Amino acid sequence: MPPHNAPHTDQSSVTVLGLGPMGRALAAAFLAAGVRTTVWNRTPGRDGELVRQGAISAATPEEAVSASPLTVVCVVDYDASDAVLHRAPVTAALKGRTVANLSADTPDRARSTARWAAEHGIRYLDGAIMTPTTTIGTPHGVFLFSGDAALHEEHRPVLEALGGTHTHLGEDAGRAAGYDIALLDIFWTAMTGYLHALALAGAEGITARELAPFAQGIGAILPAIFESSAAETDDGTYSGADNPITSAASTMAHIVHASEAHGIDASVMRAAEGLVRRVVEEGHGADGPTRIVELLGRR
Ligand code: NDP
């Protein structure tokens, strides 16, 4: 093992800190691509299968980060990554090396971590993984990065061992996390809507399996709506010619009433209906639903 802070020329090795489901998937993909992979996890014993696949198990995080020019961190959030990286021996061992933090958190945490890294002579990339563990090492993984573009280019050959698409979004370290939280906003509000719909359908005697093909039909109309809504939002047009928001208000009220008649919590839909009603009360009832973006975006 090279001494701490030695020059690092081995570009085909990587360290993975954090061996939850995603960290294990990342490490397995690196190994499958022939990248020398050193692993460490706070709770010991999570690396058994990886070691059988050829991973090097480090006893401490400082030993782990000393083994590679690039350390990929994938833990639950930035409190967890701070708990590992801010330990003095780890911080010292990382000097001159690169950290790519693929844990999820807020853009501000990504930026403050980038500042911390710069203060300690650590080269830093922030990143986000937008697809589940099963996509890692396949063409279907989606990886977003932000921070120093040249640094991303330097480590791209190793990072691309993870498969999928890799997009560098800009020099602001918080930008990947900005995309991440916006995209997860879509995912979790949509999932909550779907789960609520399953409960409502169930109360009407419709099984989840019966509804599912039609639910997929709703999903299938969304891509075109996302695209036209993006254009309306960026252009500030909010056209309601085909879908005035007053119509959405009426539909949402039906969903609230039907849910509550069954004793089903309708608070998510009530929140959405509340936004629509504010738009209508402001005199924009003839506009389309994208007027809500303008309402929410006011400071
Ligand atoms: P978790 O989000 O549950 O993270 C588990 C990992 O975090 C374990 O390695 C755990 O260590 C570690 N950890 C938690 N707290 C600490 C701490 N205080 N100090 C050190 N390590 C800590 O599981 P995943 O692996 O699934 O996710 C990792 C990241 O990847 C998350 O940010 C997640 O949002 C993101 N992600 C996950 C996806 C998925 O499909 N799973 C998809 C896209 C992104 P220990 O074993 O010791 O508890």
Tab-separated table of C-alpha atoms and ligand atoms in Angstrom:
chain	number	residue	atom	x	y	z
A	1	MET	CA	0.000	0.000	0.000
A	2	PRO	CA	1.452	3.467	-0.860
A	3	PRO	CA	2.178	5.756	2.085
A	4	HIS	CA	-0.315	8.524	2.788
A	5	ASN	CA	-0.052	11.483	0.411
A	6	ALA	CA	2.306	9.663	-1.967
A	7	PRO	CA	1.969	10.530	-5.670
A	8	HIS	CA	-0.805	8.533	-7.296
A	9	THR	CA	-0.388	7.274	-10.790
A	10	ASP	CA	-2.607	4.195	-10.681
A	11	GLN	CA	-5.694	5.416	-12.507
A	12	SER	CA	-7.326	2.002	-12.634
A	13	SER	CA	-8.020	1.649	-8.946
A	14	VAL	CA	-10.821	2.961	-6.806
A	15	THR	CA	-11.966	2.952	-3.199
A	16	VAL	CA	-15.618	2.649	-2.253
A	17	LEU	CA	-16.690	3.910	1.186
A	18	GLY	CA	-20.165	2.742	2.177
A	19	LEU	CA	-21.457	-0.734	1.404
A	20	GLY	CA	-25.202	-0.366	1.605
A	21	PRO	CA	-27.144	-1.770	-1.365
A	22	MET	CA	-25.898	1.012	-3.661
A	23	GLY	CA	-22.281	1.024	-2.453
A	24	ARG	CA	-22.125	-2.755	-2.933
A	25	ALA	CA	-23.556	-2.405	-6.456
A	26	LEU	CA	-20.956	0.256	-7.314
A	27	ALA	CA	-18.092	-1.833	-5.961
A	28	ALA	CA	-19.321	-4.934	-7.804
A	29	ALA	CA	-19.495	-2.994	-11.078
A	30	PHE	CA	-15.940	-1.676	-10.633
A	31	LEU	CA	-14.725	-5.203	-9.944
A	32	ALA	CA	-16.585	-6.630	-12.935
A	33	ALA	CA	-14.863	-4.016	-15.115
A	34	GLY	CA	-11.453	-5.060	-13.834
A	35	VAL	CA	-10.837	-1.981	-11.669
A	36	ARG	CA	-8.763	-2.681	-8.531
A	37	THR	CA	-11.337	-1.967	-5.810
A	38	THR	CA	-10.772	-1.350	-2.110
A	39	VAL	CA	-13.830	-1.239	0.112
A	40	TRP	CA	-14.745	-0.129	3.615
A	41	ASN	CA	-17.998	0.094	5.531
A	42	ARG	CA	-18.753	1.429	9.031
A	43	THR	CA	-20.357	-1.848	10.067
A	44	PRO	CA	-17.957	-4.680	9.316
A	45	GLY	CA	-19.003	-7.803	7.453
A	46	ARG	CA	-20.840	-6.185	4.521
A	47	ASP	CA	-17.984	-6.888	2.091
A	48	GLY	CA	-17.954	-10.719	2.107
A	49	GLU	CA	-19.372	-11.194	-1.390
A	50	LEU	CA	-17.252	-8.346	-2.792
A	51	VAL	CA	-14.069	-9.854	-1.346
A	52	ARG	CA	-14.991	-13.154	-3.006
A	53	GLN	CA	-15.233	-11.156	-6.262
A	54	GLY	CA	-11.725	-9.741	-5.722
A	55	ALA	CA	-12.251	-6.596	-3.617
A	56	ILE	CA	-9.632	-5.578	-1.073
A	57	SER	CA	-11.176	-5.143	2.360
A	58	ALA	CA	-9.694	-2.216	4.297
A	59	ALA	CA	-9.719	-2.282	8.090
A	60	THR	CA	-10.126	1.492	8.411
A	61	PRO	CA	-11.383	4.295	6.165
A	62	GLU	CA	-7.915	5.903	6.168
A	63	GLU	CA	-6.411	2.647	4.928
A	64	ALA	CA	-9.151	2.446	2.296
A	65	VAL	CA	-8.685	5.966	0.896
A	66	SER	CA	-4.904	5.558	0.864
A	67	ALA	CA	-5.221	2.664	-1.586
A	68	SER	CA	-6.571	4.630	-4.566
A	69	PRO	CA	-6.363	8.033	-6.251
A	70	LEU	CA	-10.183	8.107	-6.381
A	71	THR	CA	-12.554	7.433	-3.490
A	72	VAL	CA	-16.256	7.040	-4.240
A	73	VAL	CA	-18.420	7.721	-1.190
A	74	CYS	CA	-21.928	6.262	-1.119
A	75	VAL	CA	-23.570	6.472	2.301
A	76	VAL	CA	-27.043	7.483	3.401
A	77	ASP	CA	-26.462	11.262	3.455
A	78	TYR	CA	-23.848	13.967	4.078
A	79	ASP	CA	-24.040	13.683	7.872
A	80	ALA	CA	-22.838	10.124	7.297
A	81	SER	CA	-20.154	11.094	4.766
A	82	ASP	CA	-18.968	13.871	7.127
A	83	ALA	CA	-18.760	11.312	9.944
A	84	VAL	CA	-16.310	9.320	7.829
A	85	LEU	CA	-14.373	11.992	5.898
A	86	HIS	CA	-13.944	14.501	8.736
A	87	ARG	CA	-12.006	12.065	10.925
A	88	ALA	CA	-8.489	13.543	11.030
A	89	PRO	CA	-6.592	10.475	9.700
A	90	VAL	CA	-9.038	10.167	6.794
A	91	THR	CA	-8.868	13.878	5.928
A	92	ALA	CA	-5.059	13.709	6.032
A	93	ALA	CA	-4.908	10.595	3.870
A	94	LEU	CA	-7.211	12.185	1.274
A	95	LYS	CA	-4.963	15.203	0.675
A	96	GLY	CA	-4.110	15.325	-3.032
A	97	ARG	CA	-6.591	12.579	-3.864
A	98	THR	CA	-10.084	12.791	-5.316
A	99	VAL	CA	-13.379	12.196	-3.547
A	100	ALA	CA	-16.519	11.634	-5.627
A	101	ASN	CA	-19.435	11.821	-3.217
A	102	LEU	CA	-22.383	9.943	-4.725
A	103	SER	CA	-24.454	10.039	-1.534
A	104	ALA	CA	-27.742	11.922	-1.798
A	105	ASP	CA	-28.404	15.169	0.068
A	106	THR	CA	-29.202	18.832	-0.584
A	107	PRO	CA	-27.318	21.179	-2.949
A	108	ASP	CA	-26.127	23.246	0.038
A	109	ARG	CA	-24.553	20.187	1.658
A	110	ALA	CA	-22.788	19.399	-1.634
A	111	ARG	CA	-21.422	22.952	-1.832
A	112	SER	CA	-20.274	23.009	1.789
A	113	THR	CA	-18.564	19.636	1.299
A	114	ALA	CA	-16.784	21.016	-1.774
A	115	ARG	CA	-15.593	23.997	0.313
A	116	TRP	CA	-14.414	21.673	3.084
A	117	ALA	CA	-12.513	19.566	0.537
A	118	ALA	CA	-10.828	22.631	-0.982
A	119	GLU	CA	-9.746	23.809	2.481
A	120	HIS	CA	-8.065	20.426	3.032
A	121	GLY	CA	-6.396	20.044	-0.362
A	122	ILE	CA	-8.814	17.313	-1.398
A	123	ARG	CA	-9.950	17.221	-5.024
A	124	TYR	CA	-13.746	16.988	-5.048
A	125	LEU	CA	-16.534	15.925	-7.350
A	126	ASP	CA	-20.149	15.752	-6.334
A	127	GLY	CA	-22.548	13.327	-7.922
A	128	ALA	CA	-25.976	11.757	-7.859
A	129	ILE	CA	-27.240	8.373	-8.964
A	130	MET	CA	-30.677	8.570	-10.526
A	131	THR	CA	-31.407	4.868	-11.064
A	132	PRO	CA	-31.756	1.805	-8.806
A	133	THR	CA	-29.027	-0.666	-7.863
A	134	THR	CA	-30.099	-3.127	-10.570
A	135	THR	CA	-29.013	-0.639	-13.261
A	136	ILE	CA	-25.465	-0.243	-11.967
A	137	GLY	CA	-22.943	-1.819	-14.323
A	138	THR	CA	-25.553	-1.880	-17.123
A	139	PRO	CA	-26.321	0.651	-19.890
A	140	HIS	CA	-29.356	1.818	-17.881
A	141	GLY	CA	-27.612	3.576	-14.999
A	142	VAL	CA	-27.821	7.379	-14.874
A	143	PHE	CA	-25.016	9.281	-13.113
A	144	LEU	CA	-24.917	13.042	-12.688
A	145	PHE	CA	-21.779	14.951	-11.698
A	146	SER	CA	-20.874	18.521	-10.883
A	147	GLY	CA	-17.769	20.385	-9.781
A	148	ASP	CA	-14.391	20.616	-11.507
A	149	ALA	CA	-14.983	19.479	-15.116
A	150	ALA	CA	-11.311	18.661	-15.692
A	151	LEU	CA	-11.319	16.466	-12.598
A	152	HIS	CA	-14.371	14.653	-13.896
A	153	GLU	CA	-12.639	14.086	-17.226
A	154	GLU	CA	-9.566	12.765	-15.426
A	155	HIS	CA	-11.564	10.129	-13.541
A	156	ARG	CA	-14.111	9.429	-16.256
A	157	PRO	CA	-12.389	6.209	-17.442
A	158	VAL	CA	-12.754	4.629	-13.983
A	159	LEU	CA	-16.205	6.107	-13.277
A	160	GLU	CA	-17.515	4.837	-16.600
A	161	ALA	CA	-16.815	1.293	-15.386
A	162	LEU	CA	-20.142	1.811	-13.599
A	163	GLY	CA	-21.883	1.686	-17.000
A	164	GLY	CA	-24.814	3.863	-18.023
A	165	THR	CA	-24.691	7.538	-18.896
A	166	HIS	CA	-22.465	10.049	-17.122
A	167	THR	CA	-23.339	13.718	-17.406
A	168	HIS	CA	-21.272	16.592	-16.051
A	169	LEU	CA	-23.689	19.428	-15.262
A	170	GLY	CA	-21.400	22.321	-14.401
A	171	GLU	CA	-18.714	23.667	-12.103
A	172	ASP	CA	-21.105	24.482	-9.229
A	173	ALA	CA	-20.698	21.474	-6.927
A	174	GLY	CA	-24.356	21.731	-5.884
A	175	ARG	CA	-25.759	21.327	-9.384
A	176	ALA	CA	-25.937	17.507	-9.477
A	177	ALA	CA	-27.760	17.561	-6.128
A	178	GLY	CA	-30.070	20.271	-7.540
A	179	TYR	CA	-31.083	17.946	-10.375
A	180	ASP	CA	-31.310	15.065	-7.899
A	181	ILE	CA	-33.747	16.743	-5.505
A	182	ALA	CA	-35.881	18.113	-8.354
A	183	LEU	CA	-36.081	14.678	-9.972
A	184	LEU	CA	-36.789	12.962	-6.657
A	185	ASP	CA	-39.516	15.579	-6.058
A	186	ILE	CA	-41.216	14.239	-9.188
A	187	PHE	CA	-40.649	10.639	-8.179
A	188	TRP	CA	-41.971	10.846	-4.633
A	189	THR	CA	-44.959	13.067	-5.286
A	190	ALA	CA	-45.860	10.813	-8.239
A	191	MET	CA	-45.392	7.664	-6.161
A	192	THR	CA	-47.472	9.137	-3.341
A	193	GLY	CA	-50.188	9.913	-5.884
A	194	TYR	CA	-50.054	6.355	-7.200
A	195	LEU	CA	-50.158	4.803	-3.730
A	196	HIS	CA	-53.077	7.050	-2.786
A	197	ALA	CA	-54.837	6.041	-6.013
A	198	LEU	CA	-54.409	2.356	-5.120
A	199	ALA	CA	-56.072	2.983	-1.750
A	200	LEU	CA	-58.900	4.964	-3.346
A	201	ALA	CA	-59.419	2.351	-6.075
A	202	GLY	CA	-59.388	-0.375	-3.420
A	203	ALA	CA	-62.170	1.410	-1.540
A	204	GLU	CA	-64.151	1.343	-4.783
A	205	GLY	CA	-63.604	-2.425	-5.132
A	206	ILE	CA	-60.920	-2.081	-7.811
A	207	THR	CA	-57.780	-4.105	-7.144
A	208	ALA	CA	-54.323	-2.670	-7.639
A	209	ARG	CA	-53.658	-5.198	-10.424
A	210	GLU	CA	-56.867	-4.141	-12.186
A	211	LEU	CA	-55.888	-0.474	-12.049
A	212	ALA	CA	-52.204	-0.958	-12.932
A	213	PRO	CA	-52.507	-1.153	-16.759
A	214	PHE	CA	-54.560	2.037	-16.794
A	215	ALA	CA	-52.138	3.690	-14.363
A	216	GLN	CA	-49.380	2.908	-16.841
A	217	GLY	CA	-51.457	4.703	-19.449
A	218	ILE	CA	-51.410	7.817	-17.257
A	219	GLY	CA	-47.641	7.461	-16.958
A	220	ALA	CA	-47.319	7.212	-20.728
A	221	ILE	CA	-48.954	10.604	-21.347
A	222	LEU	CA	-46.602	12.386	-18.958
A	223	PRO	CA	-43.431	12.698	-21.102
A	224	ALA	CA	-45.129	14.922	-23.691
A	225	ILE	CA	-46.750	16.970	-20.900
A	226	PHE	CA	-43.361	17.361	-19.158
A	227	GLU	CA	-41.858	18.691	-22.382
A	228	SER	CA	-44.616	21.184	-23.188
A	229	SER	CA	-44.796	22.312	-19.533
A	230	ALA	CA	-41.034	22.948	-19.533
A	231	ALA	CA	-41.351	25.159	-22.599
A	232	GLU	CA	-44.341	27.056	-21.103
A	233	THR	CA	-42.482	27.538	-17.814
A	234	ASP	CA	-39.263	28.812	-19.401
A	235	ASP	CA	-41.233	31.021	-21.813
A	236	GLY	CA	-43.667	32.256	-19.137
A	237	THR	CA	-46.711	31.542	-21.320
A	238	TYR	CA	-48.810	29.306	-18.970
A	239	SER	CA	-51.284	28.636	-21.756
A	240	GLY	CA	-54.578	27.171	-20.552
A	241	ALA	CA	-56.322	27.007	-23.929
A	242	ASP	CA	-56.780	23.215	-23.788
A	243	ASN	CA	-56.543	22.677	-20.032
A	244	PRO	CA	-57.632	25.683	-17.934
A	245	ILE	CA	-56.697	25.306	-14.310
A	246	THR	CA	-60.343	25.773	-13.251
A	247	SER	CA	-60.961	22.329	-14.773
A	248	ALA	CA	-58.111	20.841	-12.696
A	249	ALA	CA	-59.633	22.456	-9.574
A	250	SER	CA	-62.904	20.666	-10.221
A	251	THR	CA	-61.220	17.273	-10.813
A	252	MET	CA	-59.123	17.622	-7.668
A	253	ALA	CA	-62.210	18.460	-5.599
A	254	HIS	CA	-63.865	15.219	-6.812
A	255	ILE	CA	-60.814	13.198	-5.727
A	256	VAL	CA	-60.813	14.868	-2.295
A	257	HIS	CA	-64.532	14.249	-1.783
A	258	ALA	CA	-64.433	10.629	-2.995
A	259	SER	CA	-61.423	9.877	-0.792
A	260	GLU	CA	-62.862	11.473	2.330
A	261	ALA	CA	-66.218	9.759	1.764
A	262	HIS	CA	-64.276	6.503	2.201
A	263	GLY	CA	-62.417	7.883	5.219
A	264	ILE	CA	-59.181	8.015	3.206
A	265	ASP	CA	-56.695	10.774	4.036
A	266	ALA	CA	-56.751	13.245	1.130
A	267	SER	CA	-54.163	15.674	2.505
A	268	VAL	CA	-51.806	15.323	-0.478
A	269	MET	CA	-54.542	16.116	-2.975
A	270	ARG	CA	-55.881	18.872	-0.687
A	271	ALA	CA	-52.413	20.475	-0.820
A	272	ALA	CA	-52.384	20.293	-4.628
A	273	GLU	CA	-55.951	21.627	-4.769
A	274	GLY	CA	-54.909	24.493	-2.487
A	275	LEU	CA	-52.265	25.621	-4.981
A	276	VAL	CA	-54.758	25.488	-7.837
A	277	ARG	CA	-57.321	27.498	-5.841
A	278	ARG	CA	-54.729	30.205	-5.091
A	279	VAL	CA	-54.036	30.540	-8.818
A	280	VAL	CA	-57.769	30.801	-9.561
A	281	GLU	CA	-58.316	33.326	-6.729
A	282	GLU	CA	-55.548	35.474	-8.197
A	283	GLY	CA	-57.517	35.676	-11.431
A	284	HIS	CA	-55.458	33.192	-13.463
A	285	GLY	CA	-58.164	30.523	-13.789
A	286	ALA	CA	-57.920	30.538	-17.577
A	287	ASP	CA	-54.194	29.708	-17.397
A	288	GLY	CA	-52.810	26.189	-17.518
A	289	PRO	CA	-51.383	24.258	-14.540
A	290	THR	CA	-47.878	25.603	-15.206
A	291	ARG	CA	-49.018	28.878	-13.594
A	292	ILE	CA	-48.373	26.999	-10.324
A	293	VAL	CA	-44.631	27.080	-11.082
A	294	GLU	CA	-44.770	30.862	-11.238
A	295	LEU	CA	-46.815	30.969	-7.987
A	296	LEU	CA	-44.354	28.729	-6.131
A	297	GLY	CA	-41.324	30.487	-7.554
A	298	ARG	CA	-42.250	33.932	-6.192
A	299	ARG	CA	-39.875	35.137	-3.487
B	1	NDP	P1	-28.594	3.718	2.551
B	1	NDP	O1	-29.098	5.016	2.017
B	1	NDP	O2	-29.403	3.022	3.563
B	1	NDP	O3	-27.090	3.912	3.102
B	1	NDP	C1	-26.481	2.872	3.784
B	1	NDP	C2	-25.023	3.160	3.945
B	1	NDP	O4	-24.812	4.359	4.717
B	1	NDP	C3	-24.342	2.024	4.717
B	1	NDP	O5	-23.071	1.824	4.172
B	1	NDP	C4	-24.270	2.611	6.120
B	1	NDP	O6	-23.291	2.030	6.923
B	1	NDP	C5	-23.898	4.033	5.776
B	1	NDP	N1	-24.036	4.947	6.903
B	1	NDP	C6	-25.165	5.419	7.458
B	1	NDP	N2	-24.875	6.243	8.477
B	1	NDP	C7	-23.525	6.278	8.570
B	1	NDP	C8	-22.619	6.962	9.420
B	1	NDP	N3	-23.049	7.796	10.385
B	1	NDP	N4	-21.298	6.769	9.244
B	1	NDP	C9	-20.865	5.938	8.248
B	1	NDP	N5	-21.667	5.267	7.397
B	1	NDP	C10	-22.987	5.448	7.567
B	1	NDP	O7	-28.399	2.643	1.374
B	1	NDP	P2	-27.967	2.714	-0.171
B	1	NDP	O8	-26.655	2.029	-0.284
B	1	NDP	O9	-29.100	2.165	-0.949
B	1	NDP	O10	-27.857	4.244	-0.564
B	1	NDP	C11	-26.648	4.965	-0.489
B	1	NDP	C12	-26.875	6.305	-1.184
B	1	NDP	O11	-27.210	6.054	-2.545
B	1	NDP	C13	-28.023	7.111	-0.568
B	1	NDP	O12	-27.678	8.468	-0.512
B	1	NDP	C14	-29.154	6.873	-1.554
B	1	NDP	O13	-30.090	7.947	-1.574
B	1	NDP	C15	-28.386	6.762	-2.873
B	1	NDP	N6	-29.139	6.048	-3.900
B	1	NDP	C16	-29.598	4.767	-3.649
B	1	NDP	C17	-30.357	4.116	-4.605
B	1	NDP	C18	-30.848	2.720	-4.378
B	1	NDP	O14	-31.535	2.182	-5.264
B	1	NDP	N7	-30.523	2.069	-3.267
B	1	NDP	C19	-30.695	4.771	-5.882
B	1	NDP	C20	-30.091	6.054	-6.076
B	1	NDP	C21	-29.371	6.679	-5.100
B	1	NDP	P3	-23.688	0.826	7.941
B	1	NDP	O15	-23.771	-0.405	7.090
B	1	NDP	O16	-22.593	0.824	8.928
B	1	NDP	O17	-25.024	1.185	8.548
